[in-house]
mmCIF file of C-alpha atoms and ligand atoms in Angstrom:
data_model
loop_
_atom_site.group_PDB
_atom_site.id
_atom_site.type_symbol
_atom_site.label_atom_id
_atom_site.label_comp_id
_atom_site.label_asym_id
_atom_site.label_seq_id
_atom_site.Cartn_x
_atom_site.Cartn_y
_atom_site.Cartn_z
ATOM 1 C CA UNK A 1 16.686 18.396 -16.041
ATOM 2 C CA UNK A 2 18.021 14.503 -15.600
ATOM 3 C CA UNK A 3 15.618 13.035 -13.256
ATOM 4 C CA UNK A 4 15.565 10.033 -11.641
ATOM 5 C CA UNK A 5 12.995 7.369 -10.505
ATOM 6 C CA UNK A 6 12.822 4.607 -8.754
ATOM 7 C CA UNK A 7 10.179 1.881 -6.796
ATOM 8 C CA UNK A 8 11.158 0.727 -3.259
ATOM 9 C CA UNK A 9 10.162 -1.606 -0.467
ATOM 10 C CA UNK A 10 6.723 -3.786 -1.244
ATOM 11 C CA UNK A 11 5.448 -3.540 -4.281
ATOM 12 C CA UNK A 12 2.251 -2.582 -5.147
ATOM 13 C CA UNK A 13 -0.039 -2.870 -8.817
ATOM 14 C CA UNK A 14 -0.191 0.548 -10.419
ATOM 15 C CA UNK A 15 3.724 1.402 -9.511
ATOM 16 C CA UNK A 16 4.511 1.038 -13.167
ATOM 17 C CA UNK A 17 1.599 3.484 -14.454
ATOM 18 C CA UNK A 18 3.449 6.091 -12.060
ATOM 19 C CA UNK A 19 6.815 5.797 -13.824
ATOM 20 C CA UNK A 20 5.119 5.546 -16.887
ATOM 21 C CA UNK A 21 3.560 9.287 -16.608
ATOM 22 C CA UNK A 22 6.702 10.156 -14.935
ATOM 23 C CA UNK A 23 8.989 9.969 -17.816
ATOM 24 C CA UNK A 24 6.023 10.530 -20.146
ATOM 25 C CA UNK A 25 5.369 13.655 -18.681
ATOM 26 C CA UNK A 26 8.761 14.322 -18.304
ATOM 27 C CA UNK A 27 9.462 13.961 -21.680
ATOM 28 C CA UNK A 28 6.526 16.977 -22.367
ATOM 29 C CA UNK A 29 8.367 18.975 -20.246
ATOM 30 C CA UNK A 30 11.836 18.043 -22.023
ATOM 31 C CA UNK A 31 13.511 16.487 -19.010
ATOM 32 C CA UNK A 32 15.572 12.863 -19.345
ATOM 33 C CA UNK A 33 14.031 10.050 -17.045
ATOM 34 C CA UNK A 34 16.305 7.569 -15.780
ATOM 35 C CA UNK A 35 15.219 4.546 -13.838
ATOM 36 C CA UNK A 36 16.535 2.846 -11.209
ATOM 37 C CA UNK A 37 16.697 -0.272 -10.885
ATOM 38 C CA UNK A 38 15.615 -2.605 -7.425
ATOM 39 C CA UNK A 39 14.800 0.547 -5.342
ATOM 40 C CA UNK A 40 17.997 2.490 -3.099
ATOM 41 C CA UNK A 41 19.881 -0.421 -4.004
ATOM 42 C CA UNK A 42 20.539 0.016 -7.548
ATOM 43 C CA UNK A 43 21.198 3.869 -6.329
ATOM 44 C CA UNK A 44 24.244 2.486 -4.258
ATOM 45 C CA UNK A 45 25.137 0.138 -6.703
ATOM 46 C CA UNK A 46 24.704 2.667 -9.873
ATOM 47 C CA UNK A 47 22.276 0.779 -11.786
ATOM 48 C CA UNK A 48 19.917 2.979 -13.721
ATOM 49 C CA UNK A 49 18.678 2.600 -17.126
ATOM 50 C CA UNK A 50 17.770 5.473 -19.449
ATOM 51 C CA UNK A 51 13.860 5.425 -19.796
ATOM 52 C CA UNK A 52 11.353 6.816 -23.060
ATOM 53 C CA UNK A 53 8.207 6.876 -24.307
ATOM 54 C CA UNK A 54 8.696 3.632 -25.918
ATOM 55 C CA UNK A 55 10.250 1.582 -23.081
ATOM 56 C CA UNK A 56 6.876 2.771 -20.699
ATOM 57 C CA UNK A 57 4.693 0.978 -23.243
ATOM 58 C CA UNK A 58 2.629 -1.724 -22.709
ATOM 59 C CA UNK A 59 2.864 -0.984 -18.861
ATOM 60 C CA UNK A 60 -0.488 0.129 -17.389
ATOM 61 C CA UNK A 61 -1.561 -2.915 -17.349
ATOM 62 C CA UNK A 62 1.496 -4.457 -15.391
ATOM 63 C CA UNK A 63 1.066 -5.387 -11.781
ATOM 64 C CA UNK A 64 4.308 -5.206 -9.655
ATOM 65 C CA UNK A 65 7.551 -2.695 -10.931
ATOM 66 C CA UNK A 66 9.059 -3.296 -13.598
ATOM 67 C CA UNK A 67 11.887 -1.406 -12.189
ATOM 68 C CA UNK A 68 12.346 -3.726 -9.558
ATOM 69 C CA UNK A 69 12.757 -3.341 -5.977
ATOM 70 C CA UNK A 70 14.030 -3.983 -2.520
ATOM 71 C CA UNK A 71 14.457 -3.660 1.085
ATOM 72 C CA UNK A 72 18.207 -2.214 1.144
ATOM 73 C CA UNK A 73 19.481 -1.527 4.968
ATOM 74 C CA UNK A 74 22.979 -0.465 4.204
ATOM 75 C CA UNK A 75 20.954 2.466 3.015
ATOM 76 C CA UNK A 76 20.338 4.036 6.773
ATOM 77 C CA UNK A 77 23.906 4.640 6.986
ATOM 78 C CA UNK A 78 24.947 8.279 5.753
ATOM 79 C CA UNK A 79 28.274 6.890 4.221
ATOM 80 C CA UNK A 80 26.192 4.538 1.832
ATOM 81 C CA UNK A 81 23.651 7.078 0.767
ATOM 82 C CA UNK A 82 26.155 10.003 0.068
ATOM 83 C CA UNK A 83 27.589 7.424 -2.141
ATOM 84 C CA UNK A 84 23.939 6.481 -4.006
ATOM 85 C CA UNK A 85 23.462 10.564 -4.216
ATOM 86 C CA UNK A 86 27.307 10.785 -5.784
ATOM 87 C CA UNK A 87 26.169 7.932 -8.113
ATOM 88 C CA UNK A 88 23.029 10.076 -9.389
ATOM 89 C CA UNK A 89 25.450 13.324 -9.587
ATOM 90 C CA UNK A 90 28.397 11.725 -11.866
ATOM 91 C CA UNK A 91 24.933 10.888 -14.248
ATOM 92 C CA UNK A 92 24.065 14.533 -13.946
ATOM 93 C CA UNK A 93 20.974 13.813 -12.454
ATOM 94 C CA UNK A 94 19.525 16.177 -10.030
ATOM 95 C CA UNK A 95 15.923 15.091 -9.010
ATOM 96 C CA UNK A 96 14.362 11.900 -7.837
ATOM 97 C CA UNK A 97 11.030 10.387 -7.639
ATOM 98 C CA UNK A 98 10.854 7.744 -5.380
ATOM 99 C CA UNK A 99 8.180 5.499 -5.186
ATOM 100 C CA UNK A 100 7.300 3.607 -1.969
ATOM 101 C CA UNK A 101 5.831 3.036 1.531
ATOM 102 C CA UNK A 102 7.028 5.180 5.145
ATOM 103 C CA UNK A 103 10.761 3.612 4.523
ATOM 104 C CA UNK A 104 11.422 4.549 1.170
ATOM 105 C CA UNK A 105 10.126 8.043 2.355
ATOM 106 C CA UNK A 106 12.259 8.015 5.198
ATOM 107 C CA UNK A 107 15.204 7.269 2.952
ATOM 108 C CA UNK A 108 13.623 9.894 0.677
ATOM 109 C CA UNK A 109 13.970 13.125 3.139
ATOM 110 C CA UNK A 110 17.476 12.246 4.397
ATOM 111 C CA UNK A 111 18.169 12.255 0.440
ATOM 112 C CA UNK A 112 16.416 15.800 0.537
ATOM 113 C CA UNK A 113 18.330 17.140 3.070
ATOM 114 C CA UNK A 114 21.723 15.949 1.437
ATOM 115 C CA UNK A 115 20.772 18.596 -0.753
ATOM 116 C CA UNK A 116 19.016 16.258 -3.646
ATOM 117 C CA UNK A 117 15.523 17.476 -5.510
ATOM 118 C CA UNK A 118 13.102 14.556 -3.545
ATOM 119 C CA UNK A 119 9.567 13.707 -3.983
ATOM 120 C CA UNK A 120 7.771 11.027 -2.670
ATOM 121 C CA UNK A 121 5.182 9.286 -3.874
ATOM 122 C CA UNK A 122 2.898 6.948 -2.008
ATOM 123 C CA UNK A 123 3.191 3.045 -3.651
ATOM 124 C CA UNK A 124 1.880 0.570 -1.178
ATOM 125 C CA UNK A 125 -1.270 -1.449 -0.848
ATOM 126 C CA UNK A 126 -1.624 -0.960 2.727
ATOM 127 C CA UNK A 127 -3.130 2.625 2.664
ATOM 128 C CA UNK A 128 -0.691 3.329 5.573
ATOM 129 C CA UNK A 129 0.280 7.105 4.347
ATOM 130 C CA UNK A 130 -0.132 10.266 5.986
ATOM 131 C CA UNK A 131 -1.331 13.171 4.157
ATOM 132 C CA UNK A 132 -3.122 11.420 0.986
ATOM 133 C CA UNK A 133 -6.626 9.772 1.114
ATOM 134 C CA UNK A 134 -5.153 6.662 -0.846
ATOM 135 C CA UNK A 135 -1.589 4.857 -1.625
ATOM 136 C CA UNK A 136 -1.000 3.623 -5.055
ATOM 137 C CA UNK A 137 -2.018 -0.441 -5.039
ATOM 138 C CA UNK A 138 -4.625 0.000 -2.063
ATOM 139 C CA UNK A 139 -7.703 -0.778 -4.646
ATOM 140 C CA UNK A 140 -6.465 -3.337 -6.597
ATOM 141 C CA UNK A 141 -5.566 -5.127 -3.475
ATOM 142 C CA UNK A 142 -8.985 -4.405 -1.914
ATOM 143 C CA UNK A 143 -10.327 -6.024 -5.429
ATOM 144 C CA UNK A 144 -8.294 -8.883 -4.682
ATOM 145 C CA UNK A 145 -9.481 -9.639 -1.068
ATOM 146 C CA UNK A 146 -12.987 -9.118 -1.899
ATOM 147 C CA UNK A 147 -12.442 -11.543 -4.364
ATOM 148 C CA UNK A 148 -10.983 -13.920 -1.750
ATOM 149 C CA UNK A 149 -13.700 -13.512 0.829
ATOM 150 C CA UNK A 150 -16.467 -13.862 -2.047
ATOM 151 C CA UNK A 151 -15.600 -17.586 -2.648
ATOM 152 C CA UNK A 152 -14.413 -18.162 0.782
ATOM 153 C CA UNK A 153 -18.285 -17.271 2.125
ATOM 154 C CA UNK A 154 -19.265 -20.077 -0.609
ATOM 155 C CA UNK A 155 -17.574 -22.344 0.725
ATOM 156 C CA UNK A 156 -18.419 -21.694 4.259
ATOM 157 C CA UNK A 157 -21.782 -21.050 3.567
ATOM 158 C CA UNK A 158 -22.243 -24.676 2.228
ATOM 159 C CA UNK A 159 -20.055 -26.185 5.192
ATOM 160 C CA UNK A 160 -21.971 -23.736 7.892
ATOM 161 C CA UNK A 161 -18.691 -22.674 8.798
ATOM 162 C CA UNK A 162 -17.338 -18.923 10.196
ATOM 163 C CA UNK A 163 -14.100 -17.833 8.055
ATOM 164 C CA UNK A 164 -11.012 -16.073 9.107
ATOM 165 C CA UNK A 165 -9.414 -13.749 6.473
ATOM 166 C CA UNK A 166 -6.174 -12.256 7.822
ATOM 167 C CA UNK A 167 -5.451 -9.350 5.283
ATOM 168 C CA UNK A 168 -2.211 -7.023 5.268
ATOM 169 C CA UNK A 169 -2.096 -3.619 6.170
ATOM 170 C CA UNK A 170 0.556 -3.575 8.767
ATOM 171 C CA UNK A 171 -0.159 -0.923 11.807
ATOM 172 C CA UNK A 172 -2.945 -0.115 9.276
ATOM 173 C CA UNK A 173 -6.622 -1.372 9.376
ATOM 174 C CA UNK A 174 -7.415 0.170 5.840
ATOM 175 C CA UNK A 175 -7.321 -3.235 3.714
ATOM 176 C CA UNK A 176 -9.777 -4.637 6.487
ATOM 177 C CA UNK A 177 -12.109 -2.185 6.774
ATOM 178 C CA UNK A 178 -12.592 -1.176 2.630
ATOM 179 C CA UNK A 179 -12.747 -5.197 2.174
ATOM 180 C CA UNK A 180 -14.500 -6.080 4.944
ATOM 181 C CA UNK A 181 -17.512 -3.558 3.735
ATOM 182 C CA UNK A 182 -17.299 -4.763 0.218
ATOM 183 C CA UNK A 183 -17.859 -8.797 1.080
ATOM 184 C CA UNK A 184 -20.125 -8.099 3.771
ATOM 185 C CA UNK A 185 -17.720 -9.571 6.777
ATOM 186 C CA UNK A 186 -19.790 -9.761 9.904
ATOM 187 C CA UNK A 187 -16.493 -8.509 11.906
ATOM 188 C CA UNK A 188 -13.928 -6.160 11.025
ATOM 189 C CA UNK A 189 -10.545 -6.515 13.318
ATOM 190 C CA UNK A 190 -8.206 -3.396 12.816
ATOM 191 C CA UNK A 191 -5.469 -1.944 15.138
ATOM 192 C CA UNK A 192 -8.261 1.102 14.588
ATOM 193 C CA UNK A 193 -11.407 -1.336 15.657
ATOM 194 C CA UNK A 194 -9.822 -3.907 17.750
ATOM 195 C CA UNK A 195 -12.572 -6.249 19.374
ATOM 196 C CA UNK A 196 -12.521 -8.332 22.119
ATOM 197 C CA UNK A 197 -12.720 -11.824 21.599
ATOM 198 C CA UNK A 198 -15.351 -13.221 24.398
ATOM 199 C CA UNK A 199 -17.611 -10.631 22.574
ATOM 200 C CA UNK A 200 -17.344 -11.944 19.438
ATOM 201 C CA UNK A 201 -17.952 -15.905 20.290
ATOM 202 C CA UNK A 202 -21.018 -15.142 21.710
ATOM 203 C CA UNK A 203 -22.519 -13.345 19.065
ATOM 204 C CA UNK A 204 -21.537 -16.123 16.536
ATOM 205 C CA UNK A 205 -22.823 -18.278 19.016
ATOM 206 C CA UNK A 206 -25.957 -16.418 18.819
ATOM 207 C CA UNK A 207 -25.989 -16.551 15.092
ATOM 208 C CA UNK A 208 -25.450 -20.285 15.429
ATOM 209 C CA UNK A 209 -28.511 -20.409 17.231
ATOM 210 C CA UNK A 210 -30.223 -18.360 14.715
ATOM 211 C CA UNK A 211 -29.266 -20.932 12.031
ATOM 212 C CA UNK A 212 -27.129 -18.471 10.254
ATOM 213 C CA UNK A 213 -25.387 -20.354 8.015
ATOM 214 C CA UNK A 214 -22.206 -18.313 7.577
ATOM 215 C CA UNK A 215 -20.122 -15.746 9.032
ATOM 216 C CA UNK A 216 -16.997 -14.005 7.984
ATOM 217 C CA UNK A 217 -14.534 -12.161 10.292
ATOM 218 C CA UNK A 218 -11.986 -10.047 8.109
ATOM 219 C CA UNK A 219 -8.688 -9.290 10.507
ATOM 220 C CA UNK A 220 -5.626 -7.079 9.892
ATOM 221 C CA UNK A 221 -2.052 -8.986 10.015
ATOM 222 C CA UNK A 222 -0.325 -9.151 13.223
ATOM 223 C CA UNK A 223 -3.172 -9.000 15.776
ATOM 224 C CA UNK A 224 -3.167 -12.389 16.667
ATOM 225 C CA UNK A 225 -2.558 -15.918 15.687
ATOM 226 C CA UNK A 226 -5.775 -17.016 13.139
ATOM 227 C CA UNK A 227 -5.229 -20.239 13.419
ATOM 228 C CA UNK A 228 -5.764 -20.001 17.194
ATOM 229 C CA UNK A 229 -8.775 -18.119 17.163
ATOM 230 C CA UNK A 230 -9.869 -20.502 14.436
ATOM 231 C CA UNK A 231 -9.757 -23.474 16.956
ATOM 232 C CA UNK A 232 -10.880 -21.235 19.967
ATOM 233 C CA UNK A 233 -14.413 -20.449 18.021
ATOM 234 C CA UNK A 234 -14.753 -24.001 17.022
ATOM 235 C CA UNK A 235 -14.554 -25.156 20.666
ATOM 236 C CA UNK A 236 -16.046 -22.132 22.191
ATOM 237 C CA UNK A 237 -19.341 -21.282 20.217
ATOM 238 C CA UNK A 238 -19.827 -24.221 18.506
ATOM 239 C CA UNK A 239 -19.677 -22.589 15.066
ATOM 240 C CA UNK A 240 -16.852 -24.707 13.264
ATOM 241 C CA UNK A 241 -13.899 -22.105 11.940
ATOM 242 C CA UNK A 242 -10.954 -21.981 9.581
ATOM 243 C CA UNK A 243 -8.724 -19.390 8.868
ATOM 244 C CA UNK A 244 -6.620 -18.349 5.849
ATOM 245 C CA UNK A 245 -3.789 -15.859 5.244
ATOM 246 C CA UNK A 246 -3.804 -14.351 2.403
ATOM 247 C CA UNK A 247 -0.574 -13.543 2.471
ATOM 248 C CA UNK A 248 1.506 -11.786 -1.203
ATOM 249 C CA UNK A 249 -1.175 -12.466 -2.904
ATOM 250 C CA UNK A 250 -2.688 -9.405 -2.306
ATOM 251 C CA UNK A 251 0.308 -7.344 -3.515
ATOM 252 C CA UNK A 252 0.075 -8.795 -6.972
ATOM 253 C CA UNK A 253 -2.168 -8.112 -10.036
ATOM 254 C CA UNK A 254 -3.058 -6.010 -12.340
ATOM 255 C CA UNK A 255 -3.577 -2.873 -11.338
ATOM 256 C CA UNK A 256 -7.487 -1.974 -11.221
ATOM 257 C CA UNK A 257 -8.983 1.514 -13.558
ATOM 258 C CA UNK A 258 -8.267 3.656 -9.797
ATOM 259 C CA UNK A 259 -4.731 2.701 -9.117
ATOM 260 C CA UNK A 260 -3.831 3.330 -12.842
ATOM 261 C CA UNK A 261 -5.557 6.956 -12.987
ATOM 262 C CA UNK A 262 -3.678 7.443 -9.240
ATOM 263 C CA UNK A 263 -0.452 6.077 -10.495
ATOM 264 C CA UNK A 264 -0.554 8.264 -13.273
ATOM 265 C CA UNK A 265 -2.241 11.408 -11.864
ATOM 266 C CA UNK A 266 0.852 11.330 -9.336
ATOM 267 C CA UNK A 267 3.428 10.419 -11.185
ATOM 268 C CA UNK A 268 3.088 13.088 -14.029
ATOM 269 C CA UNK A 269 1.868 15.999 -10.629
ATOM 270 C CA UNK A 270 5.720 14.908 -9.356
ATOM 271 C CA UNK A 271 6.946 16.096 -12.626
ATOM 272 C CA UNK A 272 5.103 19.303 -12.602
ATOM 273 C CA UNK A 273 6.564 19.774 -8.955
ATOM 274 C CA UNK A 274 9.772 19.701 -9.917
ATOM 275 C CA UNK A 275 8.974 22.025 -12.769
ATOM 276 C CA UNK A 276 8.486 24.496 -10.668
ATOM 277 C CA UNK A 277 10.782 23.889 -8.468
ATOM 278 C CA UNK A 278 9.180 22.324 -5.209
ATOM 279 C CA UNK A 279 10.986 19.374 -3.920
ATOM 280 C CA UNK A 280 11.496 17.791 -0.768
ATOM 281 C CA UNK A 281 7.779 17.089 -0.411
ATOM 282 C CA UNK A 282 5.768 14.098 -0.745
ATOM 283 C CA UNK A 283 2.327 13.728 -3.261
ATOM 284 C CA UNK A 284 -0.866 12.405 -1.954
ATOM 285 C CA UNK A 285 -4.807 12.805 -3.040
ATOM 286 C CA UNK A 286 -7.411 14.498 -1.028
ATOM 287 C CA UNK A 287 -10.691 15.156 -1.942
ATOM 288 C CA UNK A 288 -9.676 13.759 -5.495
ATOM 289 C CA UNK A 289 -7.288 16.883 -5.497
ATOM 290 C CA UNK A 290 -3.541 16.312 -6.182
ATOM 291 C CA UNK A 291 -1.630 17.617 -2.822
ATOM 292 C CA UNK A 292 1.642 17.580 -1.482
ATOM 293 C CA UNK A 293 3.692 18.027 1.678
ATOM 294 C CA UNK A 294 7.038 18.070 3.474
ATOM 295 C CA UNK A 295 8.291 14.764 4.248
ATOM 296 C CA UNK A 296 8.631 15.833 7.911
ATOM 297 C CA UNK A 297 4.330 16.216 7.907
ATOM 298 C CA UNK A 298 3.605 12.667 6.328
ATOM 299 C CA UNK A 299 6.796 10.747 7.815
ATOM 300 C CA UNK A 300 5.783 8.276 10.976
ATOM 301 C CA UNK A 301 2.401 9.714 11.198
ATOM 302 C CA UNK A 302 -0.669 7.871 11.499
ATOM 303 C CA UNK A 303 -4.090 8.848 9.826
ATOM 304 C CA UNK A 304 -7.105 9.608 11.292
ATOM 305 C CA UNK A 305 -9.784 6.819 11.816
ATOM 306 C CA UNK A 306 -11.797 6.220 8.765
ATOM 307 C CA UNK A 307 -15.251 7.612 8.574
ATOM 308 C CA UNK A 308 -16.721 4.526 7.382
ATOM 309 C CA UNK A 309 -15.927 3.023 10.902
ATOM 310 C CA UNK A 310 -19.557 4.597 11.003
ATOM 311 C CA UNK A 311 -20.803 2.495 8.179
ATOM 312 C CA UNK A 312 -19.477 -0.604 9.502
ATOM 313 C CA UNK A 313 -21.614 -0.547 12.527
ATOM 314 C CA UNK A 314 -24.417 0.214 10.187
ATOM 315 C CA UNK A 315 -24.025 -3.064 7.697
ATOM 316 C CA UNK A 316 -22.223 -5.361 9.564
HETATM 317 P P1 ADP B 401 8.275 0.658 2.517
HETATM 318 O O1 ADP B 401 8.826 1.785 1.727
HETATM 319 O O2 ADP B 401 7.321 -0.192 1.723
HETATM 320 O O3 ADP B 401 7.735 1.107 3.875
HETATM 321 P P2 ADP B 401 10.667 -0.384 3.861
HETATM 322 O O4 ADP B 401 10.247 0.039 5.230
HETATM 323 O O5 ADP B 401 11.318 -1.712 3.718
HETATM 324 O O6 ADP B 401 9.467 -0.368 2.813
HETATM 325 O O7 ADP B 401 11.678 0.730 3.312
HETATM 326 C C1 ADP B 401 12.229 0.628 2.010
HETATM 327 C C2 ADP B 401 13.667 1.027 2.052
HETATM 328 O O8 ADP B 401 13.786 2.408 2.427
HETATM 329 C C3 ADP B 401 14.554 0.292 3.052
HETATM 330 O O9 ADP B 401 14.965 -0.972 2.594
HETATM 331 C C4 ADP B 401 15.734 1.248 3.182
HETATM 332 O O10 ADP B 401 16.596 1.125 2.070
HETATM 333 C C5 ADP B 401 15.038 2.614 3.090
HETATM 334 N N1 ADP B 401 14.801 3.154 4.444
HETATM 335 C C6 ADP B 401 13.887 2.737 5.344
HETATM 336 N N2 ADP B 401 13.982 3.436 6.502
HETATM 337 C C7 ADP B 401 14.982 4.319 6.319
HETATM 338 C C8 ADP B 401 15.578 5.339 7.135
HETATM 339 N N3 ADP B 401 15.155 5.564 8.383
HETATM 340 N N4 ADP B 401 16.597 6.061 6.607
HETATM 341 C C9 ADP B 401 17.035 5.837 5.355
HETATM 342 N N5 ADP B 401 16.518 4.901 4.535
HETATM 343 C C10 ADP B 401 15.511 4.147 4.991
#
């Protein structure tokens, strides 16, 4: 079989050990791997690159896709993708693995249902996926913040100052929460675990009182404006506050020993899917068990709220 695979919206470290085992496997299995290039757009724009064991080498240890990738909007109309799934059937190719976030598998089912072999596979550091415990790039990125809020708690803790750490994570409070844990953040914001505000500048005020000489508040993206709440804690509970976005650093990296055992775990299970002849579904991990699903299951859905919600109120 000619199979296809590409990356697609944000990237996220351990995307290139997934197309590694994809055309490694593949190549067990005596399939031909082409690649992509820059996500849906290089489908439209018939840009693919024949892929073998030698060209995957050296890539574990990349962070990012070496494929490239995009955000490509002319692909939600149905004219421009039957052209990308002409593209792929000129090649002879029949399958594709697409790596991304909910868009690129949103892009992925209408590609299933216009009849090509689909799977989905979850690349994105915000852990925002239905139906698998973890995405592809979540722990390296979790490594990354802990990293962040490890010197930022230095600093603060010689200044006696409360720190802000806005992490990404979208409608998703995953990044928070696992980070959060790991560098011992006094307050976790999520969408999941929103807090109210009054709440929380008394209790620092309390700790101010206490002599505490940090605190740490780890916050999800898009809540509210840390800057703001940085000056409103200053004034309010007379514990002195700065805040910092992390921003695209978070996405970068290489990939940490999880996301390159996920990456490849799912990338060479999407293989063995298609050898058998089950498409149209997406791959996740539960339990440390390779699953998969129908798009329609995983698409726009939200996850359930983390057990260690439990442990936060524990350690916090
Ligand atoms: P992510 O996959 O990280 O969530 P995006 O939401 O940007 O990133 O989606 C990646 C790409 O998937 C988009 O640029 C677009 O090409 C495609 N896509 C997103 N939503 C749809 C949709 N509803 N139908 C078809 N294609 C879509």
């Amino acid at each position: 079989m000619k199979i296809a695979v590409l990356t697609s919206g944000g990237d996220a470290p351990g995307m290139n050990a997934a197309i590694r085992a994809v055309v490694r496997a593949g190549e067990v299995y005596g399939h031909e791997i082409f690649g992509v290039k820059d996500g849906y757009q290089g489908m439209i724009d018939d840009i693919m690159i024949p892929l073998n064991h030698q060209s995957v080498s050296g890539m574990l240890s990349l962070g990012g896709t070496f494929l490239g990738t995009s955000r490509a909007p002319e692909f939600l109309k149905e004219e421009v993708r039957q052209k990308a799934v002409d593209n792929l059937k000129n090649r002879g190719i029949e399958a594709l693995i697409a790596i991304g976030g909910d868009g690129t598998y949103r892009g992925a089912m209408d590609l299933a249902k216009m009849g090509l072999k689909t799977i989905g596979l979850p690349g994105t550091i915000d852990n925002d996926i239905a139906g698998t415990d973890f995405t592809i790039g979540f722990h390296t990125a979790v490594e990354t913040i802990v990293d962040a809020i490890d010197k930022l708690r230095d600093t603060s803790t010689s200044h006696q100052r409360c720190s802000i750490v806005e992490v990404m994570g979208r409608h998703c409070g995953d990044l928070a929460l696992f980070a959060g844990i790991c560098g011992g953040a006094e307050f976790i914001i999520t969408p999941e675990n929103p807090m109210n505000k009054e709440e929380i500048i008394s209790k620092l005020k309390q700790h101010k009182k206490e002599g505490r000489r940090h605190a740490i508040i780890v916050i999800t993206e898009k809540i509210l404006n840390v800057y703001e709440f940085a000056d409103e804690i200053t004034q309010k509970s007379g514990f002195a506050s700065r805040a910092t976005v992390l921003g695209y650093i978070q996405r970068g990296g290489s990939p940490c020993p999880e996301d390159r055992i996920l990456g490849s775990r799912m990338g060479a299970y999407a293989v063995e899917l298609l050898n058998d002849g089950v498409y149209g579904v997406c791959v996740g991990v539960r339990d440390e068990r390779m699953v998969h699903l129908p798009f329609s299951n995983v698409v726009g859905q939200s996850r359930p709220k983390n057990e260690l919600y439990k442990l936060v109120k524990k350690v916090s």
